[in-house]
Coordinates of C-alpha atoms and ligand atoms in Angstrom, one line a residue:
X1 CA 112.4 158.6 138.9
X2 CA 113.4 158.8 142.6
X3 CA 116.5 160.8 143.2
X4 CA 119.1 159.5 145.6
X5 CA 119.0 162.5 147.9
X6 CA 115.3 161.8 148.6
X7 CA 116.5 159.1 150.9
X8 CA 118.3 161.7 153.1
X9 CA 115.2 163.8 153.0
X10 CA 113.4 160.8 154.3
X11 CA 116.0 160.4 157.0
X12 CA 115.6 163.9 158.2
X13 CA 111.8 163.6 158.3
X14 CA 111.9 160.4 160.3
X15 CA 114.9 161.2 162.5
X16 CA 112.7 162.4 165.3
X17 CA 110.6 159.1 165.1
X18 CA 107.6 161.3 166.0
X19 CA 104.1 161.2 164.5
X20 CA 103.6 163.6 161.6
X21 CA 100.2 164.3 163.0
X22 CA 100.2 163.9 166.8
X23 CA 97.2 162.6 168.6
X24 CA 94.8 165.4 169.6
X25 CA 93.7 166.1 173.1
X26 CA 90.8 163.9 174.0
X27 CA 91.7 161.3 171.4
X28 CA 92.9 157.8 172.4
X29 CA 96.2 156.2 171.2
X30 CA 96.2 152.4 171.5
X31 CA 98.9 150.0 170.6
X32 CA 98.5 146.2 170.5
X33 CA 101.3 143.7 169.8
X34 CA 100.3 142.0 166.6
X35 CA 101.3 138.6 165.1
X36 CA 104.5 137.3 163.8
X37 CA 103.3 136.1 160.5
X38 CA 104.9 132.7 159.7
X39 CA 102.0 130.4 160.0
X40 CA 98.2 130.2 160.1
X41 CA 96.3 132.0 162.9
X42 CA 94.9 129.9 165.8
X43 CA 92.8 130.5 168.9
X44 CA 95.8 132.2 170.6
X45 CA 95.7 134.9 167.9
X46 CA 91.9 135.3 168.0
X47 CA 91.8 136.2 171.7
X48 CA 93.9 139.4 171.8
X49 CA 92.5 140.4 168.4
X50 CA 88.9 140.1 169.7
X51 CA 89.6 141.5 173.2
X52 CA 91.1 144.7 171.8
X53 CA 88.5 144.8 169.1
X54 CA 85.9 145.1 171.9
X55 CA 87.9 148.0 173.5
X56 CA 88.3 149.7 170.1
X57 CA 84.6 149.4 169.3
X58 CA 83.5 150.5 172.8
X59 CA 85.8 153.6 172.9
X60 CA 84.5 154.6 169.4
X61 CA 81.0 154.0 170.5
X62 CA 81.6 156.4 173.5
X63 CA 82.6 159.0 171.0
X64 CA 86.4 158.9 171.2
X65 CA 88.5 159.2 168.2
X66 CA 90.9 156.2 168.5
X67 CA 94.2 155.7 166.6
X68 CA 94.7 152.0 166.9
X69 CA 98.1 150.6 165.9
X70 CA 98.6 146.8 165.7
X71 CA 102.0 145.9 164.3
X72 CA 103.1 143.1 162.1
X73 CA 106.3 141.4 163.2
X74 CA 108.2 140.4 160.1
X75 CA 111.8 140.5 161.3
X76 CA 113.8 139.9 164.4
X77 CA 111.5 137.4 166.2
X78 CA 113.9 134.6 166.9
X79 CA 112.9 131.0 167.6
X80 CA 114.1 130.2 171.1
X81 CA 114.0 133.5 172.9
X82 CA 114.3 137.1 171.9
X83 CA 118.0 136.8 171.2
X84 CA 118.7 133.2 170.2
X85 CA 117.9 130.8 167.4
X86 CA 116.9 131.4 163.8
X87 CA 114.5 134.2 162.7
X88 CA 111.0 132.6 162.5
X89 CA 110.2 134.1 159.2
X90 CA 113.6 133.5 157.7
X91 CA 113.4 129.9 158.7
X92 CA 110.1 129.4 157.0
X93 CA 111.4 131.2 153.9
X94 CA 114.5 128.9 153.8
X95 CA 112.4 125.7 154.2
X96 CA 109.9 126.8 151.5
X97 CA 112.6 128.5 149.3
X98 CA 110.7 131.8 149.3
X99 CA 111.7 135.4 149.8
X100 CA 110.9 136.2 153.4
X101 CA 108.4 138.9 152.4
X102 CA 106.5 136.3 150.3
X103 CA 106.1 134.3 153.5
X104 CA 104.9 137.4 155.3
X105 CA 102.4 138.3 152.5
X106 CA 101.1 134.8 152.3
X107 CA 100.3 134.5 156.0
X108 CA 99.2 138.1 156.4
X109 CA 96.5 137.7 153.7
X110 CA 95.3 134.6 155.5
X111 CA 95.4 136.4 158.9
X112 CA 93.3 139.3 157.6
X113 CA 90.8 136.8 156.1
X114 CA 90.4 135.0 159.5
X115 CA 90.1 138.3 161.3
X116 CA 87.4 139.5 158.9
X117 CA 85.5 136.2 159.4
X118 CA 85.7 136.9 163.2
X119 CA 84.3 140.4 162.5
X120 CA 87.5 142.0 164.0
X121 CA 87.7 145.5 162.7
X122 CA 91.0 146.4 161.0
X123 CA 93.3 148.7 163.1
X124 CA 93.9 152.3 162.0
X125 CA 97.6 151.5 161.2
X126 CA 99.3 148.2 160.7
X127 CA 103.0 148.9 160.5
X128 CA 105.6 146.3 159.6
X129 CA 108.8 146.1 161.7
X130 CA 110.8 145.7 158.5
X131 CA 109.4 149.0 157.2
X132 CA 110.8 150.9 160.2
X133 CA 114.5 150.0 160.3
X134 CA 115.7 153.6 160.1
X135 CA 113.5 154.6 163.1
X136 CA 114.8 151.6 165.1
X137 CA 118.4 152.4 164.4
X138 CA 117.7 156.0 165.6
X139 CA 116.1 154.6 168.7
X140 CA 119.1 152.4 169.5
X141 CA 121.4 155.4 169.2
X142 CA 119.3 157.3 171.8
X143 CA 119.5 154.3 174.2
X144 CA 123.3 154.2 173.6
X145 CA 123.5 158.0 174.4
X146 CA 121.7 157.4 177.7
X147 CA 124.4 154.9 178.7
X148 CA 122.0 152.0 179.2
X149 CA 123.3 150.0 176.2
X150 CA 126.7 148.8 175.0
X151 CA 128.1 147.6 171.7
X152 CA 129.7 144.2 171.6
X153 CA 131.1 142.5 168.5
X154 CA 128.8 144.4 166.1
X155 CA 125.7 143.9 168.2
X156 CA 124.1 146.3 170.7
X157 CA 122.7 145.1 174.0
X158 CA 120.6 146.7 176.6
X159 CA 122.4 146.8 179.9
X160 CA 119.8 145.5 182.3
X161 CA 121.9 145.7 185.5
X162 CA 122.9 149.3 184.8
X163 CA 119.3 150.2 184.1
X164 CA 118.1 148.4 187.2
X165 CA 120.5 150.4 189.4
X166 CA 118.5 153.5 188.5
X167 CA 115.0 152.0 187.7
X168 CA 113.1 148.8 188.5
X169 CA 113.5 146.3 185.7
X170 CA 110.5 143.9 186.1
X171 CA 108.0 146.4 187.6
X172 CA 105.2 145.4 185.3
X173 CA 105.3 141.7 186.0
X174 CA 106.4 142.1 189.6
X175 CA 109.8 140.5 189.1
X176 CA 113.2 141.5 190.3
X177 CA 116.6 141.1 188.8
X178 CA 118.1 138.9 191.6
X179 CA 115.3 136.3 191.2
X180 CA 115.6 136.5 187.4
X181 CA 119.3 136.0 187.6
X182 CA 119.0 133.0 189.8
X183 CA 116.7 131.3 187.3
X184 CA 118.5 132.3 184.1
X185 CA 121.5 130.3 183.0
X186 CA 124.1 131.7 180.6
X187 CA 123.6 130.2 177.2
X188 CA 126.4 129.2 174.9
X189 CA 127.2 131.8 172.4
X190 CA 126.0 134.6 174.6
X191 CA 129.5 135.6 175.9
X192 CA 129.0 138.9 174.0
X193 CA 126.6 139.9 176.7
X194 CA 127.8 141.3 180.0
X195 CA 124.9 139.8 181.8
X196 CA 122.6 136.9 180.7
X197 CA 119.5 139.2 181.2
X198 CA 120.8 141.8 178.7
X199 CA 118.7 141.8 175.6
X200 CA 119.6 142.6 172.0
X201 CA 118.7 146.0 170.5
X202 CA 120.7 145.2 167.3
X203 CA 122.1 141.9 166.3
X204 CA 124.9 141.4 163.9
X205 CA 123.7 139.0 161.2
X206 CA 125.4 135.7 160.9
X207 CA 126.5 134.9 157.3
X208 CA 123.5 132.6 156.7
X209 CA 121.0 135.1 158.0
X210 CA 119.1 136.4 155.0
X211 CA 117.4 139.5 156.4
X212 CA 119.9 142.3 157.3
X213 CA 120.4 146.0 156.9
X214 CA 123.4 148.4 157.3
X215 CA 123.8 150.2 160.6
X216 CA 126.5 152.0 162.4
X217 CA 127.4 148.8 164.3
X218 CA 127.1 146.1 161.7
X219 CA 125.1 144.6 158.9
X220 CA 122.4 143.2 161.0
X221 CA 118.8 143.4 162.2
X222 CA 116.8 144.9 165.1
X223 CA 116.0 143.0 168.3
X224 CA 112.3 142.0 168.5
X225 CA 111.4 144.2 171.6
X226 CA 112.6 147.3 169.8
X227 CA 109.9 147.5 167.1
X228 CA 107.0 148.1 169.5
X229 CA 108.7 150.9 171.4
X230 CA 109.7 152.5 168.1
X231 CA 106.5 152.2 166.2
X232 CA 104.4 153.0 169.2
X233 CA 106.3 156.3 169.6
X234 CA 106.3 157.0 165.8
X235 CA 102.5 156.7 165.4
X236 CA 101.2 157.5 168.9
X237 CA 103.8 160.0 170.3
X238 CA 106.1 160.1 173.4
X239 CA 103.3 158.9 175.7
X240 CA 100.1 157.2 174.7
X241 CA 97.1 155.8 176.5
X242 CA 96.8 152.0 176.1
X243 CA 99.2 149.2 175.2
X244 CA 97.8 145.8 175.0
X245 CA 98.8 142.2 174.2
X246 CA 98.7 138.7 175.5
X247 CA 99.8 137.9 179.0
X248 CA 102.7 135.9 177.6
X249 CA 104.1 139.1 176.3
X250 CA 104.3 140.8 179.7
X251 CA 107.7 139.4 180.4
X252 CA 110.1 139.9 178.9
X253 CA 108.7 141.7 175.9
X254 CA 106.8 144.5 177.6
X255 CA 109.3 144.9 180.5
X256 CA 111.9 145.4 177.8
X257 CA 109.7 148.0 176.1
X258 CA 109.4 149.9 179.3
X259 CA 113.1 149.9 179.9
X260 CA 113.8 151.0 176.3
X261 CA 111.4 154.0 176.5
X262 CA 112.8 155.1 179.9
X263 CA 116.3 154.8 178.5
X264 CA 115.6 156.6 175.1
X265 CA 112.9 159.1 176.2
X266 CA 113.6 159.6 179.9
X267 CA 110.2 158.4 180.9
X268 CA 107.7 155.6 180.3
X269 CA 105.6 155.7 177.1
X270 CA 102.5 153.9 178.2
X271 CA 99.8 155.1 180.6
X272 CA 97.8 151.9 180.9
X273 CA 98.8 148.3 180.1
X274 CA 96.2 145.6 179.3
X275 CA 96.9 141.9 179.0
X276 CA 94.5 139.2 177.9
X277 CA 94.9 135.8 179.5
X278 CA 95.7 132.6 177.6
X279 CA 93.6 129.9 176.0
X280 CA 94.2 126.3 177.1
X281 CA 92.9 123.2 175.2
X282 CA 91.4 120.5 177.4
X283 CA 93.4 122.1 180.3
X284 CA 96.7 122.0 178.4
X285 CA 98.7 124.8 176.9
X286 CA 98.2 125.0 173.1
X287 CA 101.3 124.0 171.1
X288 CA 102.4 122.0 168.1
X289 CA 104.2 119.5 170.4
X290 CA 101.0 118.7 172.3
X291 CA 99.1 117.8 169.1
X292 CA 96.4 120.2 170.1
X293 CA 97.2 123.0 167.8
X294 CA 94.0 124.0 165.9
X295 CA 94.1 126.8 163.4
X296 CA 91.1 129.1 163.0
X297 CA 90.5 127.7 159.5
X298 CA 90.3 124.2 161.0
X299 CA 87.7 125.5 163.5
X300 CA 85.7 127.0 160.6
X301 CA 85.8 123.7 158.6
X302 CA 85.8 121.2 161.5
X303 CA 88.8 119.5 159.9
X304 CA 90.8 118.5 163.0
X305 CA 90.7 115.2 165.1
X306 CA 89.9 117.1 168.3
X307 CA 86.8 118.8 166.7
X308 CA 83.4 117.0 166.5
X309 CA 82.0 119.5 164.0
X310 CA 82.7 122.8 162.3
X311 CA 82.2 126.0 164.3
X312 CA 81.2 129.3 162.7
X313 CA 83.5 132.3 163.3
X314 CA 80.7 133.9 165.4
X315 CA 80.6 130.9 167.7
X316 CA 84.4 131.3 168.3
X317 CA 83.9 135.0 168.9
X318 CA 81.1 134.4 171.3
X319 CA 83.0 131.7 173.1
X320 CA 85.9 134.0 173.7
X321 CA 83.6 136.9 174.9
X322 CA 81.9 134.6 177.4
X323 CA 84.9 134.8 179.6
X324 CA 86.5 138.0 181.1
X325 CA 89.6 138.8 179.1
X326 CA 91.8 138.5 182.2
X327 CA 90.7 134.9 183.0
X328 CA 92.0 131.7 181.3
X329 CA 89.6 130.2 178.7
X330 CA 89.6 126.5 178.4
X331 CA 88.6 125.2 175.1
X332 CA 86.9 121.8 174.4
X333 CA 84.5 120.7 171.7
X334 CA 81.7 120.5 174.4
X335 CA 82.4 124.1 175.5
X336 CA 82.1 125.3 171.9
X337 CA 78.9 123.4 171.4
X338 CA 77.5 125.0 174.5
X339 CA 78.5 128.4 173.2
X340 CA 76.8 127.6 169.9
X341 CA 73.6 126.7 171.7
X342 CA 73.7 129.9 173.8
X343 CA 74.3 132.0 170.8
X344 CA 71.5 130.3 169.0
X345 CA 69.2 131.2 171.9
X346 CA 70.2 134.9 171.6
X347 CA 69.6 134.7 167.8
X348 CA 66.2 133.1 168.3
X349 CA 65.2 135.8 170.7
X350 CA 66.4 138.5 168.4
X351 CA 64.3 137.0 165.6
X352 CA 61.2 136.8 167.9
X353 CA 61.8 140.4 169.0
X354 CA 61.5 141.6 165.4
X355 CA 58.1 139.9 165.1
X356 CA 56.6 141.2 168.3
X357 CA 53.4 143.2 168.1
X358 CA 53.4 146.2 170.5
X359 CA 50.7 146.4 173.1
X360 CA 49.1 149.6 174.2
X361 CA 50.8 149.3 177.6
X362 CA 53.5 147.0 178.9
X363 CA 52.1 144.6 181.5
X364 CA 55.5 144.4 183.2
X365 CA 58.3 146.9 184.0
X366 CA 61.3 146.3 181.8
X367 CA 64.5 147.2 183.7
X368 CA 67.1 149.6 182.1
X369 CA 69.2 146.8 180.7
X370 CA 71.3 149.2 178.5
X371 CA 72.5 151.0 181.6
X372 CA 73.5 147.6 183.1
X373 CA 75.5 146.8 180.0
X374 CA 77.4 150.1 180.1
X375 CA 78.1 149.5 183.8
X376 CA 79.6 146.0 182.9
X377 CA 81.7 147.4 180.1
X378 CA 83.0 150.3 182.3
X379 CA 84.0 147.7 184.9
X380 CA 87.2 146.5 183.1
X381 CA 85.4 145.4 179.9
X382 CA 83.3 142.8 181.6
X383 CA 81.8 141.1 178.5
X384 CA 80.4 138.0 180.4
X385 CA 78.2 140.4 182.4
X386 CA 77.0 142.1 179.2
X387 CA 76.0 138.6 177.9
X388 CA 74.2 137.8 181.1
X389 CA 72.2 141.1 180.8
X390 CA 71.4 140.1 177.2
X391 CA 70.0 136.8 178.6
X392 CA 67.7 138.8 180.9
X393 CA 66.4 140.4 177.8
X394 CA 66.0 137.0 176.1
X395 CA 63.7 135.9 179.1
X396 CA 61.5 139.0 178.6
X397 CA 61.3 138.6 174.9
X398 CA 60.4 134.9 175.1
X399 CA 57.7 135.7 177.7
X400 CA 56.3 138.3 175.4
X401 CA 56.4 136.1 172.3
X402 CA 54.7 133.3 174.3
X403 CA 52.0 135.7 175.2
X404 CA 52.8 135.6 179.0
X405 CA 53.5 139.4 179.1
X406 CA 52.8 142.3 176.8
X407 CA 55.3 145.0 175.8
X408 CA 54.5 148.5 174.5
X409 CA 56.2 150.0 171.4
X410 CA 58.8 151.9 173.6
X411 CA 59.9 148.8 175.4
X412 CA 60.2 146.8 172.2
X413 CA 62.3 149.6 170.6
X414 CA 64.6 149.7 173.7
X415 CA 65.1 146.0 173.5
X416 CA 65.9 146.2 169.8
X417 CA 68.4 149.0 170.5
X418 CA 70.0 146.9 173.3
X419 CA 70.6 144.0 170.9
X420 CA 71.7 146.2 168.0
X421 CA 74.2 148.2 170.1
X422 CA 75.4 145.7 172.6
X423 CA 75.4 142.4 170.7
X424 CA 75.9 143.8 167.2
X425 CA 77.9 147.0 167.5
X426 CA 80.1 146.4 170.6
X427 CA 80.3 142.6 171.0
X428 CA 80.5 142.5 167.2
X429 CA 78.3 139.5 166.8
X430 CA 76.9 139.2 163.2
X431 CA 73.5 137.7 164.1
X432 CA 72.7 136.5 160.6
X433 CA 75.7 134.3 160.4
X434 CA 75.3 132.1 163.4
X435 CA 75.3 128.4 162.8
X436 CA 77.9 126.3 161.0
X437 CA 75.8 125.8 157.8
X438 CA 76.6 128.3 155.1
X439 CA 73.3 127.3 153.4
X440 CA 71.3 128.5 156.4
X441 CA 68.8 130.4 154.2
X442 CA 68.0 127.4 152.1
X443 CA 67.8 125.2 155.2
X444 CA 65.4 127.6 156.9
X445 CA 63.3 127.7 153.8
X446 CA 63.1 123.9 153.7
X447 CA 62.0 123.6 157.3
X448 CA 59.4 126.4 156.8
X449 CA 58.1 124.5 153.8
X450 CA 57.6 121.4 156.0
X451 CA 55.8 123.6 158.5
X452 CA 53.4 124.8 155.8
X453 CA 52.7 121.2 154.6
X454 CA 52.0 120.2 158.3
X455 CA 49.7 123.2 158.7
X456 CA 47.8 122.2 155.6
X457 CA 47.6 118.6 156.7
X458 CA 46.2 119.7 160.1
X459 CA 43.6 121.8 158.4
X460 CA 42.6 118.9 156.3
X461 CA 42.5 116.8 159.5
X462 CA 45.2 114.5 158.0
X463 CA 46.7 113.8 161.5
X464 CA 48.9 111.0 160.1
X465 CA 50.9 113.4 158.0
X466 CA 51.0 116.2 160.5
X467 CA 52.2 113.9 163.3
X468 CA 54.7 112.2 161.0
X469 CA 56.3 115.6 160.2
X470 CA 56.4 116.7 163.9
X471 CA 57.8 113.4 165.1
X472 CA 60.5 113.0 162.4
X473 CA 61.6 116.6 163.0
X474 CA 61.7 116.0 166.8
X475 CA 63.9 112.9 166.1
X476 CA 66.3 115.1 164.1
X477 CA 66.6 117.5 167.1
X478 CA 64.0 120.1 166.2
X479 CA 61.4 121.5 168.5
X480 CA 58.1 122.5 167.0
X481 CA 55.7 124.6 169.1
X482 CA 52.2 125.7 168.2
X483 CA 51.6 129.2 169.5
X484 CA 48.9 131.8 169.1
X485 CA 50.8 133.4 166.3
X486 CA 51.3 130.2 164.4
X487 CA 54.0 127.6 164.5
X488 CA 57.5 128.2 165.8
X489 CA 60.4 125.9 165.3
X490 CA 64.0 125.8 166.6
X491 CA 66.9 123.4 166.8
X492 CA 67.5 122.2 170.4
Ligands
ZN501 ZN1 105.1 144.1 171.0

């Protein structure tokens, strides 16, 4: 039985909004803005998840202990902008006649399932905004104390012009308040604000708003920008190393976060900001209104008019990693097919590598490809360069498998380590699950059986049967090669 006064104990414990176990010296604190869970995940969700998964994996590989926090927005993200419209989750709950947390749970389970399919590691902590209302209220109080916020009709707003008189609002995105003001028009119903750029820290709930909590100002809910400042500080401390998210969050979300931390804590909280760029579909922004909105599940099943086939999660992952995280990725079915082919070539080379017999001495010098990969990753996480180094390895492996060069045991072991560490551990590609067929084992077995029948036919000089198998397979898109070590086949 929980006694009532336990709540005040909880209040005392959480009042400081500080971690119970602060990050140790030499460890890395990393915060990434997570999803608002009111619909199925799409490519736009996959990109930040995969980008920061690479960073998480690489830092851990280098020996850092990383505390990786990725939040779940389950309250306060309004439809039109940060302060206007209906709460996205509350709207879904109203339409489907569900409790808002049922909506959150439903889509969160599906989000986790998609992330697991993409081989995205779970973060260390996945805090929910709705689970940190007390901390958010405390944070608003601190901002009010600093004089950079004001109360108006039960809501609390951040005073952007007051803040900008002392600090630069817009420094992260290179904007300034005069330009912002000239492009912002005052919206109806915003007369509570002193200035149209001011953003809500706490909103008084309208009578029809179903998610609300008591606070010193009103029965209401926190503003969306507040949760990341509060939960980042709670789990990572007053200052932490890395804050990531999509480029679309840089303004206003991350600018607001900076202003909030400076106001509440007297200094910025984040040492390094990282933003991944966007994904376009056939050159257009992705959105429901463009009819080009494809969920991850639809990619995995191929069930969308813009898709010519299903694509395995590893192809999606590889497709995203082929581009540097700061450049725009343009999706098209052809681009994904090219990614599938390229990944297939990496997979074939990996399989051929496992079957190589070592020579006494290598006939060719194999460059230090591992060092080149580290260099690429240290250069702002340059995954396309890592991939091009892996293709240098593919060339060497294929030459060795075709008998053109010979590799000794040391070189073969180094190439295996390169694939296992760079492609498997850091790029997070599960090599065994490439290809859109879930029955790939059975499929491989069947083609191998055809190869065996063809070999027997050849031995018996039954050229009609052996040519028939080769030609029919070629017509189906297979390539069959007779090598010194037997027959090799692949899909072109
Ligand atoms: Zn955020």
